[in-house]
Structures are given as structure tokens and as C-alpha cells.
GROMACS .gro file of C-alpha atoms in nm:
model
  287
    1MET     CA    1  -1.004  -1.730   0.130
    2PRO     CA    2  -0.873  -1.760   0.487
    3VAL     CA    3  -0.986  -1.484   0.723
    4ILE     CA    4  -0.836  -1.378   1.055
    5GLU     CA    5  -0.952  -1.112   1.302
    6ILE     CA    6  -0.695  -0.840   1.363
    7ASN     CA    7  -0.767  -0.534   1.580
    8GLY     CA    8  -1.139  -0.605   1.575
    9GLY     CA    9  -1.168  -0.641   1.197
   10ASN     CA   10  -1.146  -0.937   0.962
   11VAL     CA   11  -0.847  -0.950   0.727
   12VAL     CA   12  -0.859  -1.172   0.418
   13TYR     CA   13  -0.532  -1.332   0.311
   14GLU     CA   14  -0.382  -1.614   0.105
   15ILE     CA   15  -0.045  -1.787   0.105
   16LEU     CA   16   0.080  -1.916  -0.229
   17GLY     CA   17   0.356  -2.176  -0.260
   18ASP     CA   18   0.492  -2.430  -0.014
   19SER     CA   19   0.866  -2.366   0.011
   20GLY     CA   20   1.128  -2.094   0.027
   21GLN     CA   21   1.119  -1.763   0.207
   22LEU     CA   22   0.787  -1.591   0.270
   23ILE     CA   23   0.746  -1.270   0.070
   24VAL     CA   24   0.464  -1.036   0.169
   25LEU     CA   25   0.339  -0.868  -0.149
   26THR     CA   26   0.150  -0.544  -0.088
   27PRO     CA   27  -0.006  -0.345  -0.373
   28GLY     CA   28  -0.099   0.022  -0.377
   29GLY     CA   29  -0.413   0.230  -0.379
   30ARG     CA   30  -0.712   0.086  -0.199
   31PHE     CA   31  -0.675  -0.217  -0.422
   32GLY     CA   32  -0.708  -0.573  -0.298
   33MET     CA   33  -0.486  -0.872  -0.357
   34ASP     CA   34  -0.683  -0.976  -0.666
   35PHE     CA   35  -0.650  -0.640  -0.838
   36ARG     CA   36  -0.519  -0.685  -1.189
   37GLY     CA   37  -0.141  -0.726  -1.205
   38VAL     CA   38  -0.083  -0.833  -0.844
   39ARG     CA   39  -0.133  -1.209  -0.870
   40PRO     CA   40   0.086  -1.255  -1.181
   41LEU     CA   41   0.380  -1.110  -0.986
   42ALA     CA   42   0.299  -1.334  -0.688
   43GLU     CA   43   0.285  -1.641  -0.912
   44ALA     CA   44   0.618  -1.550  -1.072
   45LEU     CA   45   0.778  -1.525  -0.726
   46VAL     CA   46   0.633  -1.866  -0.633
   47ALA     CA   47   0.770  -2.010  -0.958
   48GLY     CA   48   1.106  -1.871  -0.846
   49GLY     CA   49   1.100  -2.092  -0.537
   50HIS     CA   50   0.934  -1.883  -0.266
   51ARG     CA   51   0.607  -1.848  -0.081
   52VAL     CA   52   0.400  -1.532  -0.113
   53LEU     CA   53   0.153  -1.385   0.132
   54LEU     CA   54  -0.122  -1.185  -0.037
   55TRP     CA   55  -0.354  -0.985   0.184
   56ASP     CA   56  -0.642  -0.745   0.160
   57ARG     CA   57  -0.534  -0.455   0.378
   58PRO     CA   58  -0.802  -0.284   0.588
   59ASN     CA   59  -1.014  -0.069   0.351
   60CYS     CA   60  -0.911  -0.285   0.056
   61GLY     CA   61  -1.067  -0.583  -0.119
   62ALA     CA   62  -1.292  -0.800   0.096
   63SER     CA   63  -1.139  -0.715   0.435
   64ASP     CA   64  -1.325  -0.511   0.694
   65VAL     CA   65  -1.292  -0.135   0.694
   66GLN     CA   66  -1.094   0.001   0.988
   67PHE     CA   67  -0.998   0.350   1.098
   68PHE     CA   68  -0.724   0.419   1.353
   69GLY     CA   69  -0.365   0.537   1.376
   70PRO     CA   70  -0.173   0.848   1.271
   71SER     CA   71  -0.211   0.757   0.902
   72GLU     CA   72  -0.373   0.485   0.696
   73SER     CA   73  -0.030   0.334   0.628
   74HIS     CA   74   0.051   0.322   1.000
   75MET     CA   75  -0.278   0.139   1.055
   76ARG     CA   76  -0.192  -0.112   0.784
   77ALA     CA   77   0.160  -0.164   0.919
   78GLU     CA   78   0.017  -0.248   1.262
   79THR     CA   79  -0.235  -0.480   1.101
   80LEU     CA   80   0.034  -0.660   0.901
   81ALA     CA   81   0.255  -0.703   1.207
   82ASN     CA   82  -0.032  -0.858   1.401
   83LEU     CA   83  -0.126  -1.075   1.103
   84LEU     CA   84   0.229  -1.212   1.075
   85ARG     CA   85   0.243  -1.281   1.448
   86ALA     CA   86  -0.096  -1.454   1.441
   87LEU     CA   87   0.017  -1.674   1.152
   88GLY     CA   88   0.350  -1.747   1.323
   89THR     CA   89   0.545  -1.686   1.005
   90GLY     CA   90   0.867  -1.556   1.156
   91PRO     CA   91   1.058  -1.274   0.983
   92VAL     CA   92   0.961  -1.214   0.619
   93VAL     CA   93   1.062  -1.024   0.307
   94LEU     CA   94   0.841  -0.721   0.245
   95ALA     CA   95   0.778  -0.630  -0.117
   96GLY     CA   96   0.549  -0.338  -0.193
   97GLY     CA   97   0.462  -0.104  -0.476
   98SER     CA   98   0.312   0.246  -0.462
   99GLY     CA   99   0.104   0.267  -0.141
  100GLY     CA  100   0.231  -0.082  -0.060
  101ALA     CA  101   0.585   0.056  -0.058
  102ARG     CA  102   0.482   0.313   0.202
  103ASP     CA  103   0.307   0.047   0.411
  104SER     CA  104   0.614  -0.177   0.389
  105MET     CA  105   0.859   0.095   0.492
  106ILE     CA  106   0.655   0.180   0.801
  107THR     CA  107   0.627  -0.189   0.890
  108ALA     CA  108   1.005  -0.227   0.866
  109ILE     CA  109   1.055   0.079   1.089
  110GLU     CA  110   0.798  -0.001   1.356
  111TYR     CA  111   0.835  -0.382   1.363
  112PRO     CA  112   1.198  -0.456   1.270
  113ASP     CA  113   1.191  -0.804   1.426
  114LEU     CA  114   0.945  -0.917   1.157
  115VAL     CA  115   1.145  -0.814   0.849
  116THR     CA  116   1.453  -0.961   0.681
  117LYS     CA  117   1.462  -0.767   0.353
  118LEU     CA  118   1.271  -0.486   0.186
  119VAL     CA  119   1.190  -0.435  -0.184
  120LEU     CA  120   1.018  -0.113  -0.292
  121TRP     CA  121   0.892   0.027  -0.621
  122ASN     CA  122   0.658   0.296  -0.754
  123ILE     CA  123   0.730   0.505  -0.442
  124VAL     CA  124   0.490   0.800  -0.430
  125GLY     CA  125   0.632   1.146  -0.366
  126GLY     CA  126   0.659   1.503  -0.488
  127ILE     CA  127   0.387   1.765  -0.481
  128PRO     CA  128   0.174   1.617  -0.764
  129GLY     CA  129   0.198   1.269  -0.615
  130LEU     CA  130   0.107   1.378  -0.262
  131PHE     CA  131  -0.180   1.597  -0.380
  132THR     CA  132  -0.311   1.299  -0.577
  133LEU     CA  133  -0.305   1.086  -0.261
  134SER     CA  134  -0.512   1.339  -0.067
  135TRP     CA  135  -0.755   1.379  -0.355
  136VAL     CA  136  -0.800   1.002  -0.403
  137TYR     CA  137  -0.794   0.875  -0.044
  138ILE     CA  138  -0.936   1.149   0.173
  139MET     CA  139  -1.113   1.447   0.014
  140PRO     CA  140  -1.413   1.258  -0.131
  141THR     CA  141  -1.487   1.121   0.216
  142ILE     CA  142  -1.446   1.457   0.387
  143SER     CA  143  -1.671   1.622   0.128
  144ALA     CA  144  -1.935   1.354   0.180
  145LEU     CA  145  -1.916   1.392   0.559
  146ARG     CA  146  -1.957   1.768   0.536
  147ALA     CA  147  -2.256   1.741   0.302
  148LYS     CA  148  -2.448   1.438   0.429
  149GLY     CA  149  -2.269   1.283   0.727
  150ILE     CA  150  -2.198   0.911   0.751
  151GLU     CA  151  -2.491   0.830   0.520
  152GLY     CA  152  -2.312   1.032   0.254
  153VAL     CA  153  -1.993   0.831   0.303
  154LEU     CA  154  -2.180   0.515   0.201
  155LYS     CA  155  -2.224   0.667  -0.146
  156VAL     CA  156  -1.856   0.749  -0.201
  157PRO     CA  157  -1.746   0.510  -0.482
  158GLU     CA  158  -1.458   0.355  -0.288
  159TRP     CA  159  -1.672   0.277   0.015
  160LYS     CA  160  -1.952   0.149  -0.207
  161GLN     CA  161  -1.697  -0.094  -0.352
  162ARG     CA  162  -1.594  -0.207  -0.004
  163ILE     CA  163  -1.958  -0.271   0.083
  164GLU     CA  164  -2.013  -0.467  -0.239
  165ALA     CA  165  -1.708  -0.683  -0.165
  166ASN     CA  166  -1.800  -0.724   0.202
  167PRO     CA  167  -2.160  -0.631   0.297
  168LYS     CA  168  -2.067  -0.615   0.668
  169ASN     CA  169  -1.878  -0.296   0.589
  170ARG     CA  170  -2.205  -0.106   0.560
  171GLU     CA  171  -2.283  -0.159   0.927
  172ARG     CA  172  -1.920  -0.094   1.025
  173LEU     CA  173  -1.936   0.243   0.852
  174LEU     CA  174  -2.277   0.332   0.994
  175ALA     CA  175  -2.148   0.253   1.343
  176LEU     CA  176  -1.878   0.520   1.320
  177ASP     CA  177  -1.907   0.828   1.537
  178GLU     CA  178  -1.930   1.111   1.285
  179ALA     CA  179  -1.726   1.362   1.486
  180GLU     CA  180  -1.446   1.115   1.563
  181PHE     CA  181  -1.439   0.984   1.206
  182THR     CA  182  -1.417   1.338   1.071
  183ARG     CA  183  -1.132   1.410   1.311
  184LEU     CA  184  -0.948   1.098   1.193
  185MET     CA  185  -0.998   1.188   0.825
  186TYR     CA  186  -0.837   1.527   0.883
  187ARG     CA  187  -0.552   1.358   1.068
  188TRP     CA  188  -0.498   1.118   0.779
  189LEU     CA  189  -0.521   1.409   0.535
  190ASN     CA  190  -0.237   1.585   0.716
  191ALA     CA  191  -0.007   1.293   0.630
  192TYR     CA  192  -0.041   1.386   0.260
  193VAL     CA  193   0.041   1.755   0.302
  194PRO     CA  194   0.383   1.824   0.144
  195GLN     CA  195   0.620   1.917   0.425
  196ALA     CA  196   0.990   1.987   0.457
  197GLY     CA  197   1.174   1.687   0.594
  198GLN     CA  198   0.904   1.440   0.488
  199THR     CA  199   0.979   1.268   0.158
  200ILE     CA  200   0.728   0.990   0.227
  201ALA     CA  201   0.371   1.080   0.325
  202GLY     CA  202   0.327   1.077   0.701
  203LEU     CA  203   0.685   0.965   0.767
  204PRO     CA  204   0.957   1.205   0.887
  205ASP     CA  205   1.280   1.158   0.693
  206ASP     CA  206   1.484   1.073   1.002
  207ARG     CA  207   1.271   0.762   1.063
  208LEU     CA  208   1.396   0.605   0.740
  209ALA     CA  209   1.735   0.571   0.909
  210ASP     CA  210   1.564   0.317   1.137
  211ILE     CA  211   1.541   0.069   0.850
  212HIS     CA  212   1.832  -0.169   0.908
  213VAL     CA  213   1.754  -0.454   0.669
  214PRO     CA  214   1.891  -0.492   0.315
  215THR     CA  215   1.677  -0.276   0.088
  216ARG     CA  216   1.640  -0.270  -0.290
  217ILE     CA  217   1.455   0.016  -0.458
  218ILE     CA  218   1.329  -0.013  -0.814
  219ARG     CA  219   1.340   0.354  -0.897
  220GLY     CA  220   1.048   0.552  -1.028
  221GLY     CA  221   1.019   0.633  -1.394
  222ALA     CA  222   1.169   0.951  -1.532
  223ALA     CA  223   0.827   1.032  -1.681
  224ASP     CA  224   0.609   0.935  -1.382
  225PRO     CA  225   0.474   1.232  -1.183
  226ASP     CA  226   0.307   1.010  -0.921
  227HIS     CA  227   0.613   0.794  -0.846
  228PRO     CA  228   0.897   1.024  -0.951
  229LYS     CA  229   1.255   0.916  -1.003
  230ARG     CA  230   1.367   1.187  -0.762
  231THR     CA  231   1.168   1.039  -0.473
  232SER     CA  232   1.325   0.695  -0.520
  233LEU     CA  233   1.672   0.848  -0.514
  234GLU     CA  234   1.593   1.057  -0.205
  235VAL     CA  235   1.463   0.751  -0.021
  236SER     CA  236   1.773   0.555  -0.120
  237CYS     CA  237   1.985   0.825   0.045
  238LEU     CA  238   1.779   0.809   0.364
  239ILE     CA  239   1.773   0.429   0.412
  240PRO     CA  240   2.119   0.310   0.520
  241GLY     CA  241   2.281   0.090   0.255
  242ALA     CA  242   1.980   0.094   0.020
  243GLU     CA  243   2.053   0.008  -0.340
  244VAL     CA  244   1.873   0.141  -0.647
  245VAL     CA  245   1.810  -0.045  -0.972
  246ASP     CA  246   1.653   0.078  -1.292
  247PRO     CA  247   1.290  -0.014  -1.356
  248PRO     CA  248   1.232  -0.323  -1.573
  249TRP     CA  249   0.944  -0.142  -1.745
  250ARG     CA  250   0.928   0.169  -1.963
  251GLU     CA  251   1.017   0.500  -1.802
  252ASP     CA  252   0.665   0.621  -1.880
  253ALA     CA  253   0.486   0.292  -1.809
  254TRP     CA  254   0.253   0.437  -1.543
  255GLU     CA  255   0.145   0.735  -1.753
  256ALA     CA  256   0.120   0.527  -2.069
  257ASN     CA  257  -0.114   0.276  -1.902
  258LEU     CA  258  -0.329   0.550  -1.754
  259LYS     CA  259  -0.369   0.705  -2.096
  260ALA     CA  260  -0.441   0.365  -2.252
  261GLN     CA  261  -0.714   0.306  -1.995
  262GLY     CA  262  -0.857   0.645  -2.082
  263ARG     CA  263  -0.880   0.533  -2.442
  264GLY     CA  264  -1.071   0.223  -2.334
  265GLU     CA  265  -0.785  -0.021  -2.392
  266ASP     CA  266  -0.762  -0.344  -2.195
  267VAL     CA  267  -0.463  -0.262  -1.974
  268GLY     CA  268  -0.402  -0.231  -1.600
  269ILE     CA  269  -0.182   0.011  -1.411
  270PHE     CA  270  -0.007  -0.276  -1.231
  271ASP     CA  271   0.038  -0.492  -1.544
  272PRO     CA  272   0.412  -0.415  -1.566
  273TRP     CA  273   0.479  -0.536  -1.212
  274VAL     CA  274   0.537  -0.898  -1.315
  275LEU     CA  275   0.852  -0.772  -1.489
  276ALA     CA  276   0.998  -0.702  -1.144
  277ALA     CA  277   1.004  -1.073  -1.052
  278PRO     CA  278   1.364  -1.139  -1.167
  279THR     CA  279   1.516  -0.849  -0.972
  280ILE     CA  280   1.308  -0.933  -0.662
  281LEU     CA  281   1.412  -1.300  -0.679
  282GLU     CA  282   1.777  -1.217  -0.730
  283PHE     CA  283   1.770  -0.988  -0.426
  284VAL     CA  284   1.578  -1.234  -0.205
  285ASP     CA  285   1.812  -1.522  -0.298
  286ARG     CA  286   2.127  -1.322  -0.233
  287ALA     CA  287   2.312  -1.443   0.076
   0.00000   0.00000   0.00000
């Protein structure tokens, strides 16, 4: 895979296709571009006549770990902007689900010259969703720091995975100043604290009015506590001119797949995403 240095860390990326508009596809979680369900959607968009940029965000996949900015999504937005400029792509379509939706919104706000259209789905919000973010992304690391310092962080499952995918990440983690890293983790944690006037983690509601590109939102499922329908509708009211479409998957697809995984079935939480290809393509192709 091609690798490029951005902000002192290597970022792994891949461009699929050779014609059409460039769509940046950003998944959620701390999942890389080869996480199950991501590439099938990318390939469907390429089959629809467009190019797709897949990338391992910092702290995801085989890219280097990095730690800066007011939130992890702000860090990733800055990284993506610098990646696009380094590649000389010109303005692109941003398409992101779950955490990738948050990363994409912040990119569109902070770097409007790089974005032509925005497609969002599985937008995280609500108290259960935000508490889940803090529990998944931040609290295991803070607990490890408090108990065993940086050496303890190396044993946190997510960071172990990053080291397995990219052995250099071990030395990058060990080189962190414990006090400064702890301070940053608490700052990132604060982004996930439910607050009035902040529908999206770490992003004041009034900033969503700074998105001035055509935006399509595939609304959250009525039975999805992590990506609730209500959050999608609230975001659509805050982004000028945003349009909302119904999800092309079951209203309880997220919960159903989580439960199926719990039963040991061979399913992935992003498996339904390929069903979004037609609505993304229709929106991208619209004049």
C-alpha cells in the first residue's frame, strides 16, 4: 500500500478506480480501510464510475499512531486535509459512516476548499451513543495510564492491535510523555461528554452551519441506540440545505448484527454499508 508522511506520522492509503470524481470513504471506530464491509462499498462506488480513496486514519489500521488536536476527529480531519493536498487531488466528495461521518463533517467545516459534497450515515449521538464512544475510545487507555503508565497502554487491546499491524507503533507509544498524553486523553474524553448545544461529539452545533456543500444524510435506524434516528434529523436541521433519506438497510441492522456476532455468526457490523452505494452514486452524479 502507498504510504505518505503527514504531521510526522505515516498514513497508509489506496486509490481505487481510474475515472470519475474522487470519493473519500471513511469508516468508523478505530477500524482501518480493510475492515470488513468497507471495501465492498468502495468497489461498488468504483463500479458506478468513480474513484475512491481509502485510508487508514491515524490510530487505525497500519498507519502510525498520532495524538494531537482538540479531539481525535479534529486530528483526523487535519490529517485528511494534508493528505489530499499532498496527493494534489483537488476538491473531493467526503463519504463517512459512524466515526467517519464525524471526521468528514469536521473536515468539511475546517477545510471547505477541499470538499464538493458530503454523504453521512450511522451518525453517532444521544447519551448512550456518546457514553459508548468514551468507553470504547478513551477510558481503557486512561485506566491503563493510571494503573501502569505508558507500559500499561501497550497492553490495551486496541493499541496492541495497532502494534501488530505496524510494529513501529510500539516505539511511538513508548516515546510519549506520560503527563502530556494523560492530559490529551482527558481532553479527548471531554469531547464525548453529552453537552447542551453539541449534537455531535466535540462539535458545537453552530459550527454545522459552516458546512456549505450539498449534503445527504442516510438517517439512523429507529432501533439503533448508537446512531439514533433523532441525531440524523437534528444534524439535518443544523446543516443548511441538508437532505435526509431513509436507510437502505433494516431499521435495526446495527443491533441485529451486534447480536448475531454475539451468537458467533459470520457477520460484520459494516456489512450493510454496500447497500448505500446506489444512493451515494445518485447524489454524487447529480448536477
